[in-house]
Tab-separated table of C-alpha atoms and ligand atoms in Angstrom:
chain	number	residue	atom	x	y	z
A	838	UNK	CA	0.000	0.000	0.000
A	839	UNK	CA	1.242	3.449	-0.880
A	840	UNK	CA	0.749	6.075	1.806
A	841	UNK	CA	0.563	9.649	0.700
A	842	UNK	CA	0.319	12.285	3.363
A	843	UNK	CA	-1.325	15.397	2.044
A	844	UNK	CA	-2.761	17.780	4.591
A	845	UNK	CA	-5.598	19.069	2.509
A	846	UNK	CA	-9.252	19.882	3.169
A	847	UNK	CA	-12.598	19.088	1.542
A	848	UNK	CA	-13.675	21.350	-1.301
A	849	UNK	CA	-16.333	23.325	0.580
A	850	UNK	CA	-14.477	23.428	3.880
A	851	UNK	CA	-15.465	26.532	5.840
A	852	UNK	CA	-12.299	28.414	6.766
A	853	UNK	CA	-13.054	31.444	8.908
A	854	UNK	CA	-12.030	33.351	12.026
A	855	UNK	CA	-13.628	33.871	15.420
A	856	UNK	CA	-13.908	36.780	17.822
A	857	UNK	CA	-16.451	38.255	20.252
A	858	UNK	CA	-18.265	41.548	20.801
A	859	UNK	CA	-17.034	42.611	24.234
A	860	UNK	CA	-13.457	41.749	23.337
A	861	UNK	CA	-13.185	43.971	20.240
A	862	UNK	CA	-16.089	46.401	19.936
A	863	UNK	CA	-15.247	49.179	22.398
A	864	UNK	CA	-17.832	52.004	22.135
A	865	UNK	CA	-19.259	51.121	25.481
A	866	UNK	CA	-21.050	54.426	25.919
A	867	UNK	CA	-22.409	54.601	22.393
A	868	UNK	CA	-25.978	54.128	21.121
A	869	UNK	CA	-27.576	53.411	24.470
A	870	UNK	CA	-25.588	50.323	25.501
A	871	UNK	CA	-26.110	49.222	29.096
A	872	UNK	CA	-23.365	48.271	31.507
A	873	UNK	CA	-22.067	44.746	31.012
A	874	UNK	CA	-20.032	42.527	33.310
A	875	UNK	CA	-16.677	43.534	31.806
A	876	UNK	CA	-17.374	47.266	32.035
A	877	UNK	CA	-18.710	46.869	35.524
A	878	UNK	CA	-15.556	45.130	36.749
A	879	UNK	CA	-13.350	47.648	35.008
A	880	UNK	CA	-15.223	50.572	36.531
A	881	UNK	CA	-14.968	49.072	40.014
A	882	UNK	CA	-11.302	48.061	39.826
A	883	UNK	CA	-9.369	48.844	36.617
A	884	UNK	CA	-6.133	47.385	38.001
A	885	UNK	CA	-7.752	43.976	38.379
A	886	UNK	CA	-8.563	44.153	34.659
A	887	UNK	CA	-4.957	44.973	33.814
A	888	UNK	CA	-6.259	48.465	32.987
A	889	UNK	CA	-7.868	47.161	29.815
A	890	UNK	CA	-10.730	49.555	29.222
A	891	UNK	CA	-13.558	47.740	27.379
A	892	UNK	CA	-14.605	51.144	26.069
A	893	UNK	CA	-11.704	51.071	23.587
A	894	UNK	CA	-10.893	47.391	22.892
A	895	UNK	CA	-10.107	47.171	19.165
A	896	UNK	CA	-12.639	49.814	18.149
A	897	UNK	CA	-14.504	47.378	15.884
A	898	UNK	CA	-17.836	49.065	16.616
A	899	UNK	CA	-16.733	51.956	14.401
A	900	UNK	CA	-14.150	50.298	12.159
A	901	UNK	CA	-16.137	47.245	11.058
A	902	UNK	CA	-16.340	48.257	7.349
A	903	UNK	CA	-12.561	48.514	7.118
A	904	UNK	CA	-12.096	45.336	9.203
A	905	UNK	CA	-14.493	43.376	7.023
A	906	UNK	CA	-12.333	44.381	4.045
A	907	UNK	CA	-9.418	42.689	5.820
A	908	UNK	CA	-11.562	39.605	6.307
A	909	UNK	CA	-12.431	39.593	2.639
A	910	UNK	CA	-8.758	39.863	1.667
A	911	UNK	CA	-7.917	37.042	4.026
A	912	UNK	CA	-10.382	34.968	2.038
A	913	UNK	CA	-12.460	33.673	4.957
A	914	UNK	CA	-15.807	32.130	4.225
A	915	UNK	CA	-17.237	32.627	7.714
A	916	UNK	CA	-16.940	35.146	10.551
A	917	UNK	CA	-17.769	34.108	14.094
A	918	UNK	CA	-18.867	37.014	16.253
A	919	UNK	CA	-21.300	37.663	19.105
A	920	UNK	CA	-24.117	39.985	19.968
A	921	UNK	CA	-23.775	42.002	23.113
A	922	UNK	CA	-26.985	41.385	25.059
A	923	UNK	CA	-26.508	44.705	26.861
A	924	UNK	CA	-26.751	46.593	23.563
A	925	UNK	CA	-30.147	45.013	22.863
A	926	UNK	CA	-31.584	45.043	26.403
A	927	UNK	CA	-29.528	47.715	28.217
A	928	UNK	CA	-31.525	48.183	31.396
A	929	UNK	CA	-33.706	45.175	32.001
A	930	UNK	CA	-35.812	42.550	30.260
A	931	UNK	CA	-38.631	44.875	29.226
A	932	UNK	CA	-37.118	47.488	26.972
A	933	UNK	CA	-35.455	46.847	23.582
A	934	UNK	CA	-32.809	49.296	22.343
A	935	UNK	CA	-33.457	49.826	18.629
A	936	UNK	CA	-30.049	51.484	18.132
A	937	UNK	CA	-28.355	48.216	19.141
A	938	UNK	CA	-30.422	46.301	16.617
A	939	UNK	CA	-29.683	48.845	13.910
A	940	UNK	CA	-25.967	48.511	14.561
A	941	UNK	CA	-25.814	44.719	14.256
A	942	UNK	CA	-27.989	44.892	11.150
A	943	UNK	CA	-25.325	47.048	9.519
A	944	UNK	CA	-22.500	44.670	10.533
A	945	UNK	CA	-24.413	41.629	9.272
A	946	UNK	CA	-25.300	43.346	5.993
A	947	UNK	CA	-21.671	44.288	5.441
A	948	UNK	CA	-20.591	40.671	5.981
A	949	UNK	CA	-23.257	39.398	3.609
A	950	UNK	CA	-22.355	42.002	0.992
A	951	UNK	CA	-18.852	40.555	1.069
A	952	UNK	CA	-20.088	36.983	0.706
A	953	UNK	CA	-19.034	35.980	4.237
A	954	UNK	CA	-21.116	33.496	6.233
A	955	UNK	CA	-22.306	34.618	9.640
A	956	UNK	CA	-21.857	32.700	12.894
A	957	UNK	CA	-23.256	34.622	15.873
A	958	UNK	CA	-23.108	33.765	19.579
A	959	UNK	CA	-25.948	34.996	21.765
A	960	UNK	CA	-23.747	34.775	24.836
A	961	UNK	CA	-19.983	35.025	24.617
A	962	UNK	CA	-18.363	36.034	27.926
A	963	UNK	CA	-20.260	39.253	28.706
A	964	UNK	CA	-23.671	39.586	30.328
A	965	UNK	CA	-25.708	42.697	31.012
A	966	UNK	CA	-24.980	43.776	34.558
A	967	UNK	CA	-28.703	43.810	35.371
A	968	UNK	CA	-28.802	40.047	34.692
A	969	UNK	CA	-26.041	39.408	37.211
A	970	UNK	CA	-27.520	41.824	39.728
A	971	UNK	CA	-30.715	39.773	39.618
A	972	UNK	CA	-28.804	36.545	40.283
A	973	UNK	CA	-28.054	35.379	36.720
A	974	UNK	CA	-28.582	31.666	36.287
A	975	UNK	CA	-29.552	31.273	39.936
A	976	UNK	CA	-32.723	33.236	39.181
A	977	UNK	CA	-35.484	31.000	37.808
A	978	UNK	CA	-36.453	33.816	35.405
A	979	UNK	CA	-33.112	33.622	33.608
A	980	UNK	CA	-34.613	31.381	30.909
A	981	UNK	CA	-37.383	33.928	30.255
A	982	UNK	CA	-34.920	36.802	29.915
A	983	UNK	CA	-32.584	34.828	27.690
A	984	UNK	CA	-35.263	33.494	25.358
A	985	UNK	CA	-36.887	36.885	25.014
A	986	UNK	CA	-33.462	38.318	24.050
A	987	UNK	CA	-32.943	35.374	21.670
A	988	UNK	CA	-36.378	35.924	20.087
A	989	UNK	CA	-35.595	39.588	19.496
A	990	UNK	CA	-32.324	38.581	17.783
A	991	UNK	CA	-33.908	35.782	15.727
A	992	UNK	CA	-36.605	38.181	14.511
A	993	UNK	CA	-34.191	41.001	13.733
A	994	UNK	CA	-31.243	39.076	12.236
A	995	UNK	CA	-32.397	35.483	11.705
A	996	UNK	CA	-32.950	35.832	7.965
A	997	UNK	CA	-29.180	36.424	7.483
A	998	UNK	CA	-27.490	34.298	10.156
A	999	UNK	CA	-26.092	30.946	9.069
A	1000	UNK	CA	-25.056	29.621	12.485
A	1001	UNK	CA	-26.322	30.572	15.931
A	1002	UNK	CA	-24.620	29.617	19.151
A	1003	UNK	CA	-26.636	29.771	22.362
A	1004	UNK	CA	-23.659	29.912	24.699
A	1005	UNK	CA	-19.875	29.918	24.409
A	1006	UNK	CA	-17.757	27.804	26.777
A	1007	UNK	CA	-20.409	27.320	29.431
A	1008	UNK	CA	-17.909	24.993	31.106
A	1009	UNK	CA	-15.943	28.065	32.053
A	1010	UNK	CA	-17.289	31.547	31.556
A	1011	UNK	CA	-20.990	31.169	31.347
A	1012	UNK	CA	-21.654	29.472	34.599
A	1013	UNK	CA	-18.912	30.969	36.741
A	1014	UNK	CA	-20.050	34.377	35.549
A	1015	UNK	CA	-23.279	33.944	37.428
A	1016	UNK	CA	-21.976	32.233	40.543
A	1017	UNK	CA	-21.607	28.692	39.264
A	1018	UNK	CA	-22.825	25.469	40.703
A	1019	UNK	CA	-24.771	22.481	39.405
A	1020	UNK	CA	-28.130	24.249	39.613
A	1021	UNK	CA	-26.806	26.909	37.255
A	1022	UNK	CA	-25.558	24.385	34.768
A	1023	UNK	CA	-28.893	22.557	34.754
A	1024	UNK	CA	-30.689	25.859	34.288
A	1025	UNK	CA	-28.335	26.653	31.389
A	1026	UNK	CA	-29.154	23.333	29.714
A	1027	UNK	CA	-32.901	23.979	30.038
A	1028	UNK	CA	-32.449	27.519	28.717
A	1029	UNK	CA	-30.428	26.173	25.794
A	1030	UNK	CA	-33.243	23.681	24.959
A	1031	UNK	CA	-35.868	26.424	25.153
A	1032	UNK	CA	-33.851	28.639	22.825
A	1033	UNK	CA	-33.529	25.868	20.238
A	1034	UNK	CA	-37.256	25.045	20.424
A	1035	UNK	CA	-37.994	28.702	19.884
A	1036	UNK	CA	-35.631	28.948	16.920
A	1037	UNK	CA	-37.030	25.842	15.273
A	1038	UNK	CA	-40.588	27.109	15.737
A	1039	UNK	CA	-39.745	30.240	13.747
A	1040	UNK	CA	-38.936	28.362	10.534
A	1041	UNK	CA	-35.593	30.091	9.953
A	1042	UNK	CA	-33.058	28.489	7.650
A	1043	UNK	CA	-29.839	28.578	9.728
A	1044	UNK	CA	-28.407	26.075	12.185
A	1045	UNK	CA	-28.211	26.352	15.945
A	1046	UNK	CA	-25.816	24.799	18.453
A	1047	UNK	CA	-23.407	25.665	21.245
A	1048	UNK	CA	-19.660	26.094	21.636
A	1049	UNK	CA	-17.706	24.052	24.167
A	1050	UNK	CA	-14.142	24.149	25.382
A	1051	UNK	CA	-12.916	20.579	24.962
A	1052	UNK	CA	-9.528	19.169	25.886
A	1053	UNK	CA	-8.183	15.680	25.325
A	1054	UNK	CA	-7.599	14.038	28.681
A	1055	UNK	CA	-5.105	11.267	29.292
A	1056	UNK	CA	-4.302	9.134	32.353
A	1057	UNK	CA	-0.817	10.071	33.602
A	1058	UNK	CA	-0.017	6.400	34.078
A	1059	UNK	CA	-2.148	3.517	32.898
A	1060	UNK	CA	-3.370	2.315	36.299
A	1061	UNK	CA	-7.114	1.610	36.370
A	1062	UNK	CA	-7.605	4.369	38.943
A	1063	UNK	CA	-5.929	6.915	36.710
A	1064	UNK	CA	-7.963	5.749	33.738
A	1065	UNK	CA	-11.130	6.237	35.751
A	1066	UNK	CA	-9.933	9.697	36.789
A	1067	UNK	CA	-9.426	10.511	33.126
A	1068	UNK	CA	-12.947	9.362	32.218
A	1069	UNK	CA	-14.326	11.355	35.150
A	1070	UNK	CA	-12.549	14.487	34.029
A	1071	UNK	CA	-13.891	14.129	30.486
A	1072	UNK	CA	-17.409	13.639	31.883
A	1073	UNK	CA	-17.137	16.546	34.294
A	1074	UNK	CA	-15.667	19.027	31.832
A	1075	UNK	CA	-17.011	18.230	28.365
A	1076	UNK	CA	-19.528	15.396	28.815
A	1077	UNK	CA	-21.545	17.475	31.263
A	1078	UNK	CA	-22.568	19.623	28.265
A	1079	UNK	CA	-22.086	17.362	25.269
A	1080	UNK	CA	-24.315	14.598	26.519
A	1081	UNK	CA	-27.358	16.683	27.460
A	1082	UNK	CA	-26.955	18.760	24.297
A	1083	UNK	CA	-26.794	15.743	21.990
A	1084	UNK	CA	-28.638	13.014	23.896
A	1085	UNK	CA	-30.765	14.631	26.597
A	1086	UNK	CA	-29.034	12.830	29.488
A	1087	UNK	CA	-26.195	13.444	31.949
A	1088	UNK	CA	-23.074	11.235	32.021
A	1089	UNK	CA	-23.151	8.314	34.472
A	1090	UNK	CA	-19.891	9.506	36.028
A	1091	UNK	CA	-21.608	12.747	37.112
A	1092	UNK	CA	-24.689	10.954	38.332
A	1093	UNK	CA	-22.589	8.398	40.249
A	1094	UNK	CA	-20.656	11.212	41.875
A	1095	UNK	CA	-23.971	12.504	43.224
A	1096	UNK	CA	-23.427	15.757	41.399
A	1097	UNK	CA	-26.856	15.768	39.863
A	1098	UNK	CA	-29.138	14.096	42.395
A	1099	UNK	CA	-27.827	15.872	45.428
A	1100	UNK	CA	-27.280	19.281	43.975
A	1101	UNK	CA	-29.643	19.993	41.095
A	1102	UNK	CA	-33.251	19.056	41.662
A	1103	UNK	CA	-34.991	15.749	42.103
A	1104	UNK	CA	-36.866	16.455	38.878
A	1105	UNK	CA	-33.826	16.712	36.629
A	1106	UNK	CA	-34.462	13.509	34.680
A	1107	UNK	CA	-38.034	14.446	33.859
A	1108	UNK	CA	-36.998	17.989	32.985
A	1109	UNK	CA	-34.390	16.723	30.538
A	1110	UNK	CA	-36.745	14.187	28.975
A	1111	UNK	CA	-39.584	16.655	28.528
A	1112	UNK	CA	-37.511	19.477	27.099
A	1113	UNK	CA	-34.652	17.867	25.191
A	1114	UNK	CA	-33.990	18.968	21.641
A	1115	UNK	CA	-30.625	18.163	20.008
A	1116	UNK	CA	-28.221	20.772	18.674
A	1117	UNK	CA	-27.577	20.949	14.948
A	1118	UNK	CA	-23.833	21.150	15.585
A	1119	UNK	CA	-21.260	21.539	18.332
A	1120	UNK	CA	-18.472	24.088	18.168
A	1121	UNK	CA	-15.173	22.982	19.663
A	1122	UNK	CA	-12.733	25.454	21.182
A	1123	UNK	CA	-9.438	23.605	21.281
A	1124	UNK	CA	-6.427	25.092	23.050
A	1125	UNK	CA	-4.701	22.386	25.035
A	1126	UNK	CA	-4.995	18.980	26.674
A	1127	UNK	CA	-4.253	17.436	30.071
A	1128	UNK	CA	-2.877	14.533	31.980
A	1129	UNK	CA	-4.831	13.633	35.072
A	1130	UNK	CA	-4.395	11.180	37.909
A	1131	UNK	CA	-6.492	9.769	40.707
A	1132	UNK	CA	-6.809	12.045	43.727
A	1133	UNK	CA	-8.556	10.653	46.767
A	1134	UNK	CA	-9.946	13.916	48.097
A	1135	UNK	CA	-10.377	15.783	44.803
A	1136	UNK	CA	-13.633	16.606	43.033
A	1137	UNK	CA	-14.693	13.392	41.276
A	1138	UNK	CA	-11.263	11.983	42.245
A	1139	UNK	CA	-9.598	13.942	39.473
A	1140	UNK	CA	-6.244	15.560	40.009
A	1141	UNK	CA	-5.016	17.558	37.034
A	1142	UNK	CA	-1.255	17.153	36.594
A	1143	UNK	CA	0.029	20.708	36.062
A	1144	UNK	CA	1.951	21.721	32.944
A	1145	UNK	CA	2.500	18.153	31.879
A	1146	UNK	CA	1.176	18.183	28.369
A	1147	UNK	CA	3.391	20.566	26.469
A	1148	UNK	CA	6.416	19.265	24.705
A	1149	UNK	CA	7.052	22.766	23.500
A	1150	UNK	CA	6.865	25.824	25.762
A	1151	UNK	CA	3.520	26.812	27.197
A	1152	UNK	CA	2.222	30.031	25.630
A	1153	UNK	CA	1.944	33.282	27.581
A	1154	UNK	CA	-1.673	32.509	28.303
A	1155	UNK	CA	-0.714	29.308	30.092
A	1156	UNK	CA	-1.838	26.731	27.532
A	1157	UNK	CA	0.374	23.740	26.751
A	1158	UNK	CA	0.998	23.286	23.045
A	1159	UNK	CA	-0.387	19.901	22.013
A	1160	UNK	CA	-1.737	19.590	18.439
A	1161	UNK	CA	-2.214	15.816	18.708
A	1162	UNK	CA	-4.880	16.560	21.326
A	1163	UNK	CA	-7.061	18.151	18.652
A	1164	UNK	CA	-6.969	14.906	16.679
A	1165	UNK	CA	-7.817	12.947	19.829
A	1166	UNK	CA	-10.738	15.230	20.741
A	1167	UNK	CA	-12.135	14.799	17.242
A	1168	UNK	CA	-11.782	11.029	17.422
A	1169	UNK	CA	-13.591	11.090	20.780
A	1170	UNK	CA	-16.448	13.033	19.186
A	1171	UNK	CA	-16.446	10.757	16.162
A	1172	UNK	CA	-16.695	7.677	18.394
A	1173	UNK	CA	-19.475	9.097	20.559
A	1174	UNK	CA	-21.454	11.194	18.071
A	1175	UNK	CA	-20.496	10.035	14.575
A	1176	UNK	CA	-23.317	11.813	12.730
A	1177	UNK	CA	-23.062	15.171	14.406
A	1178	UNK	CA	-21.644	18.205	12.689
A	1179	UNK	CA	-18.548	19.702	14.323
A	1180	UNK	CA	-16.993	23.120	13.751
A	1181	UNK	CA	-13.669	24.128	15.264
A	1182	UNK	CA	-14.821	27.456	16.661
A	1183	UNK	CA	-11.544	28.487	18.326
A	1184	UNK	CA	-7.902	27.484	18.284
A	1185	UNK	CA	-4.950	29.801	18.683
A	1186	UNK	CA	-1.948	30.932	20.631
A	1187	UNK	CA	-1.608	33.825	23.087
A	1188	UNK	CA	1.694	35.694	23.260
A	1189	UNK	CA	2.856	38.872	24.948
A	1190	UNK	CA	2.815	41.639	22.387
A	1191	UNK	CA	6.349	42.922	21.778
A	1192	UNK	CA	7.122	46.588	22.401
A	1193	UNK	CA	8.779	46.651	19.005
A	1194	UNK	CA	5.646	46.542	16.889
A	1195	UNK	CA	7.533	45.816	13.664
A	1196	UNK	CA	9.205	42.764	15.160
A	1197	UNK	CA	5.868	41.745	16.638
A	1198	UNK	CA	4.457	41.248	13.136
A	1199	UNK	CA	6.672	38.213	12.639
A	1200	UNK	CA	4.790	35.621	14.654
A	1201	UNK	CA	6.474	32.435	13.496
A	1202	UNK	CA	5.274	30.596	16.651
A	1203	UNK	CA	1.666	31.284	15.564
A	1204	UNK	CA	2.365	30.043	12.045
A	1205	UNK	CA	3.842	26.855	13.469
A	1206	UNK	CA	0.928	26.488	15.885
A	1207	UNK	CA	-1.591	26.845	13.078
A	1208	UNK	CA	0.255	24.506	10.731
A	1209	UNK	CA	0.472	21.711	13.293
A	1210	UNK	CA	-3.163	22.041	14.386
A	1211	UNK	CA	-4.379	22.113	10.804
A	1212	UNK	CA	-2.364	18.965	10.089
A	1213	UNK	CA	-4.098	17.269	13.022
A	1214	UNK	CA	-7.425	18.500	11.736
A	1215	UNK	CA	-6.816	17.315	8.189
A	1216	UNK	CA	-5.816	13.860	9.503
A	1217	UNK	CA	-8.927	13.722	11.696
A	1218	UNK	CA	-11.222	14.569	8.789
A	1219	UNK	CA	-9.606	11.823	6.725
A	1220	UNK	CA	-10.121	9.443	9.639
A	1221	UNK	CA	-13.845	10.209	9.532
A	1222	UNK	CA	-14.390	13.218	11.796
A	1223	UNK	CA	-17.363	15.252	10.591
A	1224	UNK	CA	-15.727	18.691	10.830
A	1225	UNK	CA	-17.073	21.294	8.431
A	1226	UNK	CA	-15.170	24.398	9.487
A	1227	UNK	CA	-12.135	25.904	11.201
A	1228	UNK	CA	-12.472	29.358	12.802
A	1229	UNK	CA	-9.230	30.152	14.659
A	1230	UNK	CA	-8.973	32.548	17.573
A	1231	UNK	CA	-8.599	35.294	16.572
A	1232	UNK	CA	-8.955	37.933	13.891
A	1233	UNK	CA	-7.813	41.159	15.647
A	1234	UNK	CA	-5.919	41.475	18.936
A	1235	UNK	CA	-8.589	41.337	21.611
A	1236	UNK	CA	-9.163	42.243	25.205
A	1237	UNK	CA	-8.391	38.919	26.876
A	1238	UNK	CA	-10.062	40.025	30.091
A	1239	UNK	CA	-9.074	39.184	33.656
A	1240	UNK	CA	-5.459	39.941	34.482
A	1241	UNK	CA	-4.237	39.822	30.860
A	1242	UNK	CA	-6.172	42.622	29.206
A	1243	UNK	CA	-4.507	43.735	25.986
A	1244	UNK	CA	-1.024	42.410	26.823
A	1245	UNK	CA	-1.375	38.802	25.716
A	1246	UNK	CA	-2.673	38.683	22.179
A	1247	UNK	CA	-3.959	36.029	19.781
A	1248	UNK	CA	-4.598	38.168	16.684
A	1249	UNK	CA	-3.745	37.425	13.085
A	1250	UNK	CA	-3.932	41.214	12.847
A	1251	UNK	CA	-2.023	43.485	15.200
A	1252	UNK	CA	-3.740	46.494	16.758
A	1253	UNK	CA	-1.556	49.460	17.649
A	1254	UNK	CA	-2.921	50.488	21.062
A	1255	UNK	CA	-2.185	54.171	20.467
A	1256	UNK	CA	-3.265	54.729	16.896
A	1257	UNK	CA	-5.527	51.664	16.454
A	1258	UNK	CA	-3.813	50.997	13.157
A	1259	UNK	CA	-4.352	47.434	11.917
A	1260	UNK	CA	-1.399	45.499	10.520
A	1261	UNK	CA	-1.624	41.867	9.425
A	1262	UNK	CA	0.951	39.580	11.023
A	1263	UNK	CA	2.815	36.815	9.157
A	1264	UNK	CA	0.188	34.356	10.392
A	1265	UNK	CA	-2.485	36.313	8.486
A	1266	UNK	CA	-0.614	35.804	5.212
A	1267	UNK	CA	0.133	32.194	6.056
A	1268	UNK	CA	-3.560	31.527	6.698
A	1269	UNK	CA	-4.527	33.426	3.552
A	1270	UNK	CA	-2.465	30.963	1.560
A	1271	UNK	CA	-3.900	27.958	3.431
A	1272	UNK	CA	-7.389	29.145	2.506
A	1273	UNK	CA	-6.432	29.766	-1.101
A	1274	UNK	CA	-4.852	26.329	-1.543
A	1275	UNK	CA	-7.205	24.516	0.843
A	1276	UNK	CA	-4.242	22.669	2.321
A	1277	UNK	CA	-1.330	23.074	4.734
A	1278	UNK	CA	2.281	22.318	4.035
B	2084	LIG	C1	-11.981	31.169	24.844
B	2084	LIG	C2	-12.948	32.284	24.859
B	2084	LIG	O1	-14.115	31.912	24.177
B	2084	LIG	C3	-12.394	33.561	24.268
B	2084	LIG	O2	-13.284	34.573	24.579
B	2084	LIG	C4	-10.996	33.792	24.783
B	2084	LIG	O3	-10.481	35.024	24.415
B	2084	LIG	C5	-10.135	32.653	24.298
B	2084	LIG	N1	-10.606	31.468	24.929
B	2084	LIG	C6	-8.649	32.780	24.578
B	2084	LIG	O4	-8.457	32.801	25.916
C-alpha cells in the first residue's frame, strides 16, 4: 500500500475566524448600551482588569467596514462574532434598544455584501450587569430573559445568520459568571433547549448549536484508577454539556458522583426528557490537553497534573501546546457522536505583544501552531471526523479580560494600542495561503 500524506481539506471546507463583541467592539457608551459585566468590573477596579478599558478594545464598533475588508482579503468564508446582550436590552428585560439592533444589522449586511457566512453567539463572555444583579442563572427567570433576548435577535437578524450559538464555553465563563454550581448548569441546559425550540418554531433556515471548550484528557499512568480519573474528568468538563446537548441525558460519572441528584433538583431527569432537543452542531474550542491522575480527596477523584502536556513551551496565556490533542478530541467526538456536525470554533496561541511593533508582526510561533493544528485537523477529517469548518482565535488582537487585558494577544492582525492601526501579522498571510490552496504544508 502506498501512503501519501497530504494535509488538505474538503472542497467546501469553511475556513473562517472567530472573535467576540465585548473583546473587540469598544464604544461602550455609544448608542444606548447598558453596563455589562466587563465594564462593571473595570469601573470598580481597573487594576484587576490589567487596565484594559472595554470602552476602547479594538474599536470594531466603528471600524467594522474597514475590518471586514481585511476579512475579505484574508479569504475567509465565515466570521464568528457575538451579539452584546446589553446593547439590545440595556436596562432590564422589558425594553429593547433599537439602536443596538440597527448597529448589528449594519455589521451583518456588510458581511453578507462581502459573501461571508455569519456565525453569531448569543452569549460570549459578557452579560448585562442587570442580569447578574438579579442573580443570573440562579434566578429561575433567567430562561425567560434569555429566550426573550434570543427571540428579538432571531426576529431582527435570523434571515441572514447561518449559524447561531446559544452559549460559548459554558464549562468556564458562562456558569462561573453567574456564581456557578450544578443548579446553574442545569438551568443553562434547560435555557439552551428552550432557545432551540424557539428557533425551530420560527422556521428560519440557519443552524443552531453551542460552543464548548474541549480538551483531550489522558491518564498520567495507565493504572485503572488513573484511567477512571481521566474518564471522570472528560465527563465533568465536556460530557456534562455534550451529553445533554446531543442526547438529553447526563453522564453516568456525574450521576454516580452525586453531582446531579444531590445538587440539582430531584426532577432533573423528567426535565431533561420533557424538554430535550438536540443541537444541529457543536463548536469545539481547542487550546490544550491534560494529563490527570487519581486524587482521593479531589472533586470526582480527578487531580489535574500541572503543565504536563506541552512538549514545547507553554504560551503566555498558560496553555500547553499539544496539536495531537485536537486529533484525539475529534476522534472522541467521532466515536461518541459520529453523525453530528462539528466546527472548530476556536484554536490559537496567546503571546505577549512585543514593544517593538515591527518585530511583533513576525509571529512564526503562531504560524507553526496553526500549521500543526491544521495537520491534526486534516488527519482527523480523513479518519472520519465530521468537521465542516475551522475558525481560529482570533482575527484582531482582543481584550483577553481578567489579568491579561490587551497584553497577551492572539490576533492574526495586530492592533496598535495608540493609533488603532491594523497590521496583518505573518500568520495572516500564512492563513490566507492555506485558505487559497485549501491545504497546509
Ligand atoms: C476562549 C474564549 O471563548 C475567548 O473569549 C478567549 O479570548 C479565548 N478562549 C482565549 O483565551
